[in-house]
Coordinates of C-alpha atoms and ligand atoms in Angstrom, one line a residue:
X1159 CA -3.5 -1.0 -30.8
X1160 CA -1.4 1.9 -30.6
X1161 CA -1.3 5.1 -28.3
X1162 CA 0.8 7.1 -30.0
X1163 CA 4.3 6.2 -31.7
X1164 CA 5.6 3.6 -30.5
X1165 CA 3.4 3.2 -27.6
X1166 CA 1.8 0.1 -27.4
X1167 CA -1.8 -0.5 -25.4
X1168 CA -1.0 -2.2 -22.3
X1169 CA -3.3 -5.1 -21.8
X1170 CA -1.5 -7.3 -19.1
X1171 CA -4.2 -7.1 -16.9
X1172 CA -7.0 -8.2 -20.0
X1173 CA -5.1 -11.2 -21.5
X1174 CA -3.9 -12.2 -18.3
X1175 CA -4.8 -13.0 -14.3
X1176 CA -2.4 -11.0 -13.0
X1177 CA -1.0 -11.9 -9.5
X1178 CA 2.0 -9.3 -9.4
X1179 CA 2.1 -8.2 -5.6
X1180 CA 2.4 -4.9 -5.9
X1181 CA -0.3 -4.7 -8.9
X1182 CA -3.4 -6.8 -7.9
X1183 CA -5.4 -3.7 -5.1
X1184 CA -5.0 -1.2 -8.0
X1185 CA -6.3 -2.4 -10.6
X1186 CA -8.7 0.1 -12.3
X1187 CA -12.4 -0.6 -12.2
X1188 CA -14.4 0.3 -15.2
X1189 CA -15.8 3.2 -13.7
X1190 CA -12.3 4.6 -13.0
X1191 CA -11.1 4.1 -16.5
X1192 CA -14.3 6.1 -17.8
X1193 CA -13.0 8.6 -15.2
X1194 CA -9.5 8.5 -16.7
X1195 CA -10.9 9.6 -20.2
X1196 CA -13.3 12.2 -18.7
X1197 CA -11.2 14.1 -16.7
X1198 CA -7.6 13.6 -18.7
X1199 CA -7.4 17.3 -19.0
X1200 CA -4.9 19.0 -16.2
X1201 CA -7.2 20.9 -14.6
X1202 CA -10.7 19.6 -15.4
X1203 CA -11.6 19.1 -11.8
X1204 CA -11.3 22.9 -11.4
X1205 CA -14.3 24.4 -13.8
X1206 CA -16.6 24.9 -10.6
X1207 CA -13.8 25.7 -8.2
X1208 CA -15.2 28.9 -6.1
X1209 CA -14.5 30.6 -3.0
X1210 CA -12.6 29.7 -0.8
X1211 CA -10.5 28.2 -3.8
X1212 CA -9.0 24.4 -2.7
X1213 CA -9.7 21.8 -4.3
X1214 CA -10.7 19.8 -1.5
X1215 CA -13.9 22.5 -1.2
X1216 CA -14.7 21.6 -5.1
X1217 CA -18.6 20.5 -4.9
X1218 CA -18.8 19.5 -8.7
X1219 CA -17.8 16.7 -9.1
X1220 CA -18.5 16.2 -5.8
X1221 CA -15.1 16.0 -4.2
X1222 CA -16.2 17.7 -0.7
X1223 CA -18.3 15.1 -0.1
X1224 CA -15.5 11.8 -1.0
X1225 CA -13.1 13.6 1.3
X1226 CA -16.3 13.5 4.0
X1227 CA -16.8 10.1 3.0
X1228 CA -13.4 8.6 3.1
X1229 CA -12.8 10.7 6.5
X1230 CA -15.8 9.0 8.0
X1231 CA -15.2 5.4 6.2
X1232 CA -11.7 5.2 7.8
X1233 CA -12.9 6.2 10.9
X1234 CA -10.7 9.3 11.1
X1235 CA -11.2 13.3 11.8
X1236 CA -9.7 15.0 8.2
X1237 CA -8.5 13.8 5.1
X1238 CA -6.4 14.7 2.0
X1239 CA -5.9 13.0 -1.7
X1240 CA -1.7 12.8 -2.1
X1241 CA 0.1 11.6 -4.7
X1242 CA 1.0 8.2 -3.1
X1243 CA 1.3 7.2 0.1
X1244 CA 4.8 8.1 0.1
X1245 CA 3.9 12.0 -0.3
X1246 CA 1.7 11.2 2.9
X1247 CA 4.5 9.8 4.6
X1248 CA 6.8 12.8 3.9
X1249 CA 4.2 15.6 4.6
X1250 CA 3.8 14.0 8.4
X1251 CA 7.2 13.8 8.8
X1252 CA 8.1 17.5 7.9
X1253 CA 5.8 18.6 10.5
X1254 CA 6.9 17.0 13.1
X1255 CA 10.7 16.0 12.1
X1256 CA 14.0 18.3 12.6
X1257 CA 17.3 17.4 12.1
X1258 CA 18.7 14.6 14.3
X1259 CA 15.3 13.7 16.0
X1260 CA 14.9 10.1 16.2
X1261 CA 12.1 8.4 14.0
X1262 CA 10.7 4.8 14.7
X1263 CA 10.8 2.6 12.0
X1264 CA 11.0 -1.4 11.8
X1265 CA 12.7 -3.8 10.5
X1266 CA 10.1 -4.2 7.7
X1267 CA 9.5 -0.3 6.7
X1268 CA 9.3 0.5 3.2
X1269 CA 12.1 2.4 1.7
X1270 CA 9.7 5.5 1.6
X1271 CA 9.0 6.0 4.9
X1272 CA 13.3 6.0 5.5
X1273 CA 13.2 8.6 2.5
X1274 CA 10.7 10.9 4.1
X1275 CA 12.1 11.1 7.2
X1276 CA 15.8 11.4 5.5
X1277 CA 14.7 14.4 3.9
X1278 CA 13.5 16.1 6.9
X1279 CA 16.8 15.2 8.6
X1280 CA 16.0 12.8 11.3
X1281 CA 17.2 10.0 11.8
X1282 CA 16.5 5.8 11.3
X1283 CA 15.7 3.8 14.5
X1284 CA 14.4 0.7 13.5
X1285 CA 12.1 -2.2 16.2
X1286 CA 13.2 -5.3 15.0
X1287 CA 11.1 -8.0 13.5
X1288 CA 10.8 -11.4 15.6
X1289 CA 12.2 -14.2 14.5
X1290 CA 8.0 -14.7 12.9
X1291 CA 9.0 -11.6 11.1
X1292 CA 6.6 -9.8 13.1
X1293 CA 6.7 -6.7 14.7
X1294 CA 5.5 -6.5 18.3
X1295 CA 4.1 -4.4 20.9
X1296 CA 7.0 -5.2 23.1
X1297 CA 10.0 -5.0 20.8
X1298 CA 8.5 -1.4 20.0
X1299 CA 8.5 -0.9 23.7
X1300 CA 12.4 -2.0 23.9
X1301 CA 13.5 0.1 21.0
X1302 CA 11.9 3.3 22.9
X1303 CA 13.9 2.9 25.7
X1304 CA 17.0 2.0 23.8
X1305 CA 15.9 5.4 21.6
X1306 CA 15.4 7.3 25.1
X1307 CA 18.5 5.7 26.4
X1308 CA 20.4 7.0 23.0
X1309 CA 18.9 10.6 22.2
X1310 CA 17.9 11.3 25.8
X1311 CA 14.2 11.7 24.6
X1312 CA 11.9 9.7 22.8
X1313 CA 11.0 9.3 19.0
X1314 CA 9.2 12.1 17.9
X1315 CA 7.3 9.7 15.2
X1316 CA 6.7 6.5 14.2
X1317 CA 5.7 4.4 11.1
X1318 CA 4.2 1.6 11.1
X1319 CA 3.3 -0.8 8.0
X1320 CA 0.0 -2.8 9.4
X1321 CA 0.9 -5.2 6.3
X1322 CA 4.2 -5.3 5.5
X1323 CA 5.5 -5.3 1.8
X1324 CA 8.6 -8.3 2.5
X1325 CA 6.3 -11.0 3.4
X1326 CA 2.7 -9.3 3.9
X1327 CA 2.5 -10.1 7.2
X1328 CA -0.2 -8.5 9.5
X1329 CA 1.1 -6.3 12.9
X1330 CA -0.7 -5.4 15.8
X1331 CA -1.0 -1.8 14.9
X1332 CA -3.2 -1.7 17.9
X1333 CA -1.0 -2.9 20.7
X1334 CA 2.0 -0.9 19.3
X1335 CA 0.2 2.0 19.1
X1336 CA -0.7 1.5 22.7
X1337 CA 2.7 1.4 23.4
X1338 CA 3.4 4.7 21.3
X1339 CA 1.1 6.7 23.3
X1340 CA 2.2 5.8 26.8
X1341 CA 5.3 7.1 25.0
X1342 CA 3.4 10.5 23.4
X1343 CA 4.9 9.0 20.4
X1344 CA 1.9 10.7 17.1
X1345 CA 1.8 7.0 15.0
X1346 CA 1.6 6.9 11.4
X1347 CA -0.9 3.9 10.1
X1348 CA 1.1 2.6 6.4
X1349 CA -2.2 1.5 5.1
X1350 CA -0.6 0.9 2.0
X1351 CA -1.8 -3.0 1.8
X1352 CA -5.1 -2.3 3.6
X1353 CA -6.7 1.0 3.2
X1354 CA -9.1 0.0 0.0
X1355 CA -8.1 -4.1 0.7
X1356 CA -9.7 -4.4 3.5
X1357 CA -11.6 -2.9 6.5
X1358 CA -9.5 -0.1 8.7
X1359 CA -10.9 1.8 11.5
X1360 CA -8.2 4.2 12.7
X1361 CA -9.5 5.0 15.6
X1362 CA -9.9 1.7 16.5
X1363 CA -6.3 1.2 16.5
X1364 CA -5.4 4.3 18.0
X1365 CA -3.5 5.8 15.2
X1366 CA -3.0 9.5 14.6
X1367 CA -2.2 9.1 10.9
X1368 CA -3.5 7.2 8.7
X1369 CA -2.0 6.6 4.9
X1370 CA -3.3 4.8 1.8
X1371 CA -2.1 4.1 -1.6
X1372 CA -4.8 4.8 -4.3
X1373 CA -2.7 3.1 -7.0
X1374 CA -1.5 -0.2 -4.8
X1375 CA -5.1 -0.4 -3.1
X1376 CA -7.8 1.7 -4.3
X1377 CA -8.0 0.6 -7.5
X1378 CA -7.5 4.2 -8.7
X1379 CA -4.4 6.1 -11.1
X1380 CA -1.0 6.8 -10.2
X1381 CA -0.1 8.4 -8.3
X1382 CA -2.7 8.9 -5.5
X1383 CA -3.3 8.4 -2.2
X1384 CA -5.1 9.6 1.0
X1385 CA -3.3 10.9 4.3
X1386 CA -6.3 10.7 7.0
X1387 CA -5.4 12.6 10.5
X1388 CA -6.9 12.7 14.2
X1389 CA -8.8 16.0 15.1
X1390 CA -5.9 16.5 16.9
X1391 CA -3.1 16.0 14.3
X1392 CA -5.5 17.9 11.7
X1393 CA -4.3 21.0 13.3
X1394 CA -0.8 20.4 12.8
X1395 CA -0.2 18.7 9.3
X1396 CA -3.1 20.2 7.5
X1397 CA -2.1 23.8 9.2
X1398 CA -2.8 26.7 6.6
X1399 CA -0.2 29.2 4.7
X1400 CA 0.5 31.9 7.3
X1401 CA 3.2 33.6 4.3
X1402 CA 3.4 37.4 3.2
X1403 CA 4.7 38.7 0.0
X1404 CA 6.7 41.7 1.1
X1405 CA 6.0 43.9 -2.0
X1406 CA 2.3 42.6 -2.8
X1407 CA 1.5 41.9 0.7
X1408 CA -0.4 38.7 -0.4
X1409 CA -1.5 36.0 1.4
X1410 CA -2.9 32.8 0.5
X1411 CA -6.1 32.2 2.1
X1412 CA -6.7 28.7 3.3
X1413 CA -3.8 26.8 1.1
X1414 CA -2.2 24.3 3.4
X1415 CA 2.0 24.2 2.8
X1416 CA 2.3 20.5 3.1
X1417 CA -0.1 19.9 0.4
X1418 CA 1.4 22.6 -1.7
X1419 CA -2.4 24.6 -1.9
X1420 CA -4.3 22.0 -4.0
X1421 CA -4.0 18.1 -3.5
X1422 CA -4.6 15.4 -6.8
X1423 CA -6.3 16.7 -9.7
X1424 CA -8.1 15.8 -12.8
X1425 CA -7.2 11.4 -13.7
X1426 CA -5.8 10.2 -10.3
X1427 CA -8.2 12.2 -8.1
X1428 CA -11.5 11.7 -10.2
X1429 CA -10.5 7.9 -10.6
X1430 CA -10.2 7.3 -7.2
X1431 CA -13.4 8.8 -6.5
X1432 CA -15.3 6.6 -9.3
X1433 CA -13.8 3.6 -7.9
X1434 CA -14.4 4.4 -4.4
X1435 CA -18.0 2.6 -4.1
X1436 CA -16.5 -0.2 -5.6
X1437 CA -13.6 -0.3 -3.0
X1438 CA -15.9 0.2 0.1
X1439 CA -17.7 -2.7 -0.6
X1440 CA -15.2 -5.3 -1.7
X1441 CA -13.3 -4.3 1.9
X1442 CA -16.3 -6.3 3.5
X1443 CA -15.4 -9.5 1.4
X1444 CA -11.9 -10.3 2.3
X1445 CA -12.6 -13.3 3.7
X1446 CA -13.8 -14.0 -0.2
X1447 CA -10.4 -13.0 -1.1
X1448 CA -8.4 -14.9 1.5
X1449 CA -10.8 -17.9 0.8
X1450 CA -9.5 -17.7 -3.2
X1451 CA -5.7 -17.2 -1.7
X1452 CA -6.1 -20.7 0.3
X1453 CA -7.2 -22.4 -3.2
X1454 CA -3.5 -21.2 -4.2
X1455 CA -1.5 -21.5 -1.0
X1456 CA -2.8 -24.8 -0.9
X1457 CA -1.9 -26.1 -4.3
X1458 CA 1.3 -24.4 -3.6
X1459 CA 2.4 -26.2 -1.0
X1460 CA 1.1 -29.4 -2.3
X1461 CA 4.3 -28.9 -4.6
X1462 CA 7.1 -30.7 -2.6
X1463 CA 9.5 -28.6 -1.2
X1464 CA 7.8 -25.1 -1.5
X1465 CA 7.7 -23.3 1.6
X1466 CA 6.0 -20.4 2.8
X1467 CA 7.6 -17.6 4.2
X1468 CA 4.9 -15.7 5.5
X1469 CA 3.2 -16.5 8.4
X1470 CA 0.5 -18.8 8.2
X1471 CA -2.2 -19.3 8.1
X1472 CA -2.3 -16.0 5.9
X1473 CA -4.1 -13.0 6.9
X1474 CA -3.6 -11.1 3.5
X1475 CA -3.5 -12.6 -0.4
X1476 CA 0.2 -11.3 -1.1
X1477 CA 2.9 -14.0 0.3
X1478 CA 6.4 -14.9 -0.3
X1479 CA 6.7 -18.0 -1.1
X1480 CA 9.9 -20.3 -1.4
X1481 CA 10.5 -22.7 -4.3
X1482 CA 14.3 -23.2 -4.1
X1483 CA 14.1 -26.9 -3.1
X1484 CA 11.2 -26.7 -6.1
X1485 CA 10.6 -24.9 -9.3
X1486 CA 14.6 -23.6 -8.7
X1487 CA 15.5 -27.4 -8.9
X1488 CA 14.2 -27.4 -12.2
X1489 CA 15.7 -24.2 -13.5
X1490 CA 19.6 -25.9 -12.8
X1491 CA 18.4 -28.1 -16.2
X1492 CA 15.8 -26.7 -18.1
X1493 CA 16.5 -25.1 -21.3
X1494 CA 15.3 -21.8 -20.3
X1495 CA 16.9 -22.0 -17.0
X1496 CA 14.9 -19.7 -14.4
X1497 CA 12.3 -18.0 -17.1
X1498 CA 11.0 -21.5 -17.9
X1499 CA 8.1 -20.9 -14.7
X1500 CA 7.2 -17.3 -15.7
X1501 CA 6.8 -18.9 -19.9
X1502 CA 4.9 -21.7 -18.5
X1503 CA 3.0 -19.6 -16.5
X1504 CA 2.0 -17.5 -19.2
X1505 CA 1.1 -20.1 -21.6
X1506 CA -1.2 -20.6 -19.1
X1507 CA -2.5 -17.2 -19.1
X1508 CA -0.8 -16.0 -15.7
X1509 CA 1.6 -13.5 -15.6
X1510 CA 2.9 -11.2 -12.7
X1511 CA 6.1 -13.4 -11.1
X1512 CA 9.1 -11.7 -11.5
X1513 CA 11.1 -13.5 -14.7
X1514 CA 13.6 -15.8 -13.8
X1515 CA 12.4 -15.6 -10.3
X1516 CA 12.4 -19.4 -8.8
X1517 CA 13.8 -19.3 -5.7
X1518 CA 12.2 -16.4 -3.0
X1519 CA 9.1 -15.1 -4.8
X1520 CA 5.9 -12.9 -4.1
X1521 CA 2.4 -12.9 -5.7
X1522 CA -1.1 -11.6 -4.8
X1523 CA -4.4 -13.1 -5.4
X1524 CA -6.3 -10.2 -4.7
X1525 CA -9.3 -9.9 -6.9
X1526 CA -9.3 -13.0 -8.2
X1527 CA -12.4 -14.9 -8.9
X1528 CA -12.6 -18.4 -7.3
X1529 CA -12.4 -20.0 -10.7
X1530 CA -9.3 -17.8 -11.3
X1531 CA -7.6 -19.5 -7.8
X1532 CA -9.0 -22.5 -9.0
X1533 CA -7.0 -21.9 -12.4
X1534 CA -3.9 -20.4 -10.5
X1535 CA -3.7 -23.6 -8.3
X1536 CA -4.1 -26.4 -10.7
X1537 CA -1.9 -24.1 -13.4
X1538 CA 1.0 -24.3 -11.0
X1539 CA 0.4 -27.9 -9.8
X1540 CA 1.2 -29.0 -13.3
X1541 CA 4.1 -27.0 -14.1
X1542 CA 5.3 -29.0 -11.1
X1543 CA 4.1 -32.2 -12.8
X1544 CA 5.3 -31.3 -16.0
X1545 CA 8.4 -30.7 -14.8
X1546 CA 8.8 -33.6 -12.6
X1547 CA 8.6 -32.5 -9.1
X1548 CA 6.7 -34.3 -6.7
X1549 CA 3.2 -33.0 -5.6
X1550 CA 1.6 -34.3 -2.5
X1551 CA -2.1 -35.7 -2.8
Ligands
PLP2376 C1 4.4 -0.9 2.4 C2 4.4 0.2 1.4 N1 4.4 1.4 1.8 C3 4.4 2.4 0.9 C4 4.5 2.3 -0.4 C5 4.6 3.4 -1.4 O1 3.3 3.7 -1.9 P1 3.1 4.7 -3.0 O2 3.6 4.2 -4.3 O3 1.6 5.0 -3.0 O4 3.8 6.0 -2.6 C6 4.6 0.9 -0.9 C7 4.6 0.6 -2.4 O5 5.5 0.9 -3.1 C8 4.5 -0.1 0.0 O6 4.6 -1.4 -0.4

C-alpha cells in the first residue's frame, strides 16, 4: 500500500515484534490510530472551542477533563499537552533560567535537557554517575556545593531522568530531590521512560515538575507530551500573557507565553487522549512487562560472553547489552559482517537493533506478550547456535 507518491505504508510494527528502545512505549493503540484519522484535520479539536478560548478549556472532545485526569493520575497540581517532552523541558527552563545561571544536570541527561537550558543561556553542571552508572542522592549533594563553591549560589534548576536513556537505569528521584530542596533547588522529573510505562506519583517523590513523552511512552503521535507542575510552580511556568498592543491596545486573555496560547492539537493531542485508558492501566502491570524482559535477559545471557550493562537485576525492559565477546565474534567472519544479527533477526520476525550493531546495543521489550519474550529469547539463542557460539544450559 501506498500513501501518496512514493510513500510507502509503514508496517514495522505489524510484520514485526519490534524491540527498538526508543519505539516500544509509543506504540499506537487502535483507539489512537482511529483518533489519528478522525481528527487529521489542523484544527479539528477547536469546533466547540468557546469562552475563555484555550484549548486546554475545550469540553468536546473532552480535553478539560484528560488534563484533570492526567493532573490527578500523576499525582500533580496542573498539567499541559507539549509537543515532546523536550518542549517541556525548555518551557521550565525559560522561566526560571538567565544567562550564566547554573543548571544541574547528570552525567546521563538527554541531549534535550542541555538544549533547553542552552537556549536560555545557563549553563551545564553535570552530578556524575557512580561507577553503577547511577546517579545518587549524595553525588547530587557534592555537585551543589562544588556549584555553590563555583557561582557563589546554587543551581537555579535541575533535571533529572528517573530512567535514564544510556543504560535505562532507575535513580532515586526521591532521595535527590530531597537533597534539591534542602538546596531550594525547583526539580524537573524526565519522565520520559516512565510517565505512561509505569506508575509515577510526583508528589511522592517530591518533584516540582514533572515531564512525559506521549510519543516514547504514551503510546500516542508525535510529537506530544505532558509537562505536569506543583501548585506552587503552576503559578510560575503556566503564568498568563500580561502583553499590550500599543495601537490596538489588545490583550490576550488567559493565553500562557510558554505554551505559545494553545498546547497540541488535532492527531497528537486527540491520540493521546484515546490511548490514555489504555496507558493507565498497563502502568499497573509492569511487573508483567519486567517478567517478559527476564524471559529475554535470561536467554541473553545464556549466550557466552554477553554482558549486561545495565544494572541488574533490571528495573525497566530497555537494557544495553554487550555482545563484543559474542555476536561481534561472529561478525569478524561472517559474510555479512555486522548486519548478519539484524538479517537473522528479521528472518525471524524481530526487528528494531540497530544494523550492524554487535558490539554495545539497546532493545526494549516493552509490550511484548510472553509468547513474544518467549520467541525473542529462543530467536536469539539460536542465532548464537547457528552461528557457533556457546550457550550455557
Ligand atoms: C531520556 C529522554 N528524555 C527526553 C527525550 C526527548 O523526548 P521527546 O522526543 O518527547 O521530546 C528522550 C527521547 O528522545 C529521552 O530518551
Amino acid at each position: 500500500m501506498r500513501c501518496g507518491q512514493g510513500i510507502e505504508a509503514r508496517q514495522v510494527d505489524e510484520l514485526f515484534i519490534n524491540i527498538d528502545p526508543i519505539q516500544a512505549g509509543g506504540r499506537l493503540t487502535a483507539d489512537a490510530m482511529k483518533a489519528v484519522v478522525a481528527y487529521g484535520d489542523g484544527y479539528s479539536v477547536c469546533d466547540n472551542c468557546r469562552k475563555p478560548n484555550r484549548l486546554d478549556y475545550i469540553a468536546k472532545p473532552p480535553i478539560a477533563e484528560f488534563h484533570k485526569d492526567v493532573a490527578k493520575w500523576l499525582n500533580m497540581d496542573a498539567v499541559r499537552t507539549v509537543p515532546g517532552a523536550r518542549r517541556g523541558f525548555q518551557a521550565v527552563a525559560h522561566t526560571y533560567v538567565n544567562k550564566g545561571d547554573p543548571v544541574l544536570l547528570t552525567s546521563l541527561s538527554h541531549y534535550t535537557e542541555f538544549l533547553a537550558v542552552e537556549e536560555s543561556g545557563g549553563v551545564a553542571r553535570e552530578i556524575p554517575a557512580n561507577d553503577q552508572k547511577l546517579v545518587t542522592p549524595d553525588a547530587t549533594a557534592e555537585k551543589i556545593e562544588a556549584v555553590k563553591r563555583e557561582f557563589g549560589r546554587a543551581p537555579v534548576l535541575a533535571f533529572i531522568d528517573h530512567v535514564d536513556y544510556q543504560y535505562g537505569n532507575m535513580h532515586d528521584v526521591a532521595g535527590i530531590a530531597k537533597v534539591c530542596r534542602q538546596y531550594d533547588v525547583p526539580i524537573v522529573y524526565n519522565g520520559a521512560y516512565t510517565v505512561g510505562i509505569l506508575p509515577v506519583d510526583g508528589k511522592a517523590m517530591g518533584v516540582d515538575f514533572v515531564v512525559g513523552s506521549g510519543h516514547k511512552s504514551m503510546a500516542a503521535p508525535a510529537p506530544s507530551g505532558v509537562l505536569a507542575a506543583t501548585a506552587e510552580r503552576e503559578k510560575e511556568v503556566f503564568r498568563t500573557t500580561a502583553i499590550i498592543g500599543d495601537v490596538t491596545n489588545r490583550k490576550f486573555g488567559i493565553k500562557e507565553p510558554e505554551m505559545m496560547g494553545c498546547t497540541l492539537m488535532g492527531v497528537t493531542l486527540v491520540g493521546m487522549m484515546a490511548s490514555f485508558p489504555h496507558v493507565k492501566e498497563r502502568t499497573k502491570h509492569f511487573d508483567k512487562e519486567l517478567a517478559n524482559h527476564k524471559i529475554v535477559m535470561d536467554a541473553l545471557l545464556s549466550i557466552e560472553g554477553t554482558k549486561c550493562l545495565s544494572e541488574f537485576p533490571r528495573k525497566h525492559t530497555m537494557t544495553r547489552i554487550d555482545t563484543i565477546a559474542s555476536f561481534d565474534k561472529v561478525a569478524e567472519s561472517h559474510k555479512k559482517r555486522g548486519y548478519y544479527l539484524q538479517s537473522a533477526l528479521e528472518e525471524k520476525g524481530i526487528t528494531g537493533v540497530i544494523p550492524g550493531a554487535t558490539k554495545v546495543w539497546k532493545f526494549n521489550t516493552y509490550g511484548t506478550t510472553r509468547k513474544q519474550a518467549e520467541h525473542l529469547g529462543r530467536a536469539f539463542v539460536e542465532i548464537a547456535r547457528e552461528n557457533g557460539l556457546a550457550v550455557k544450559g
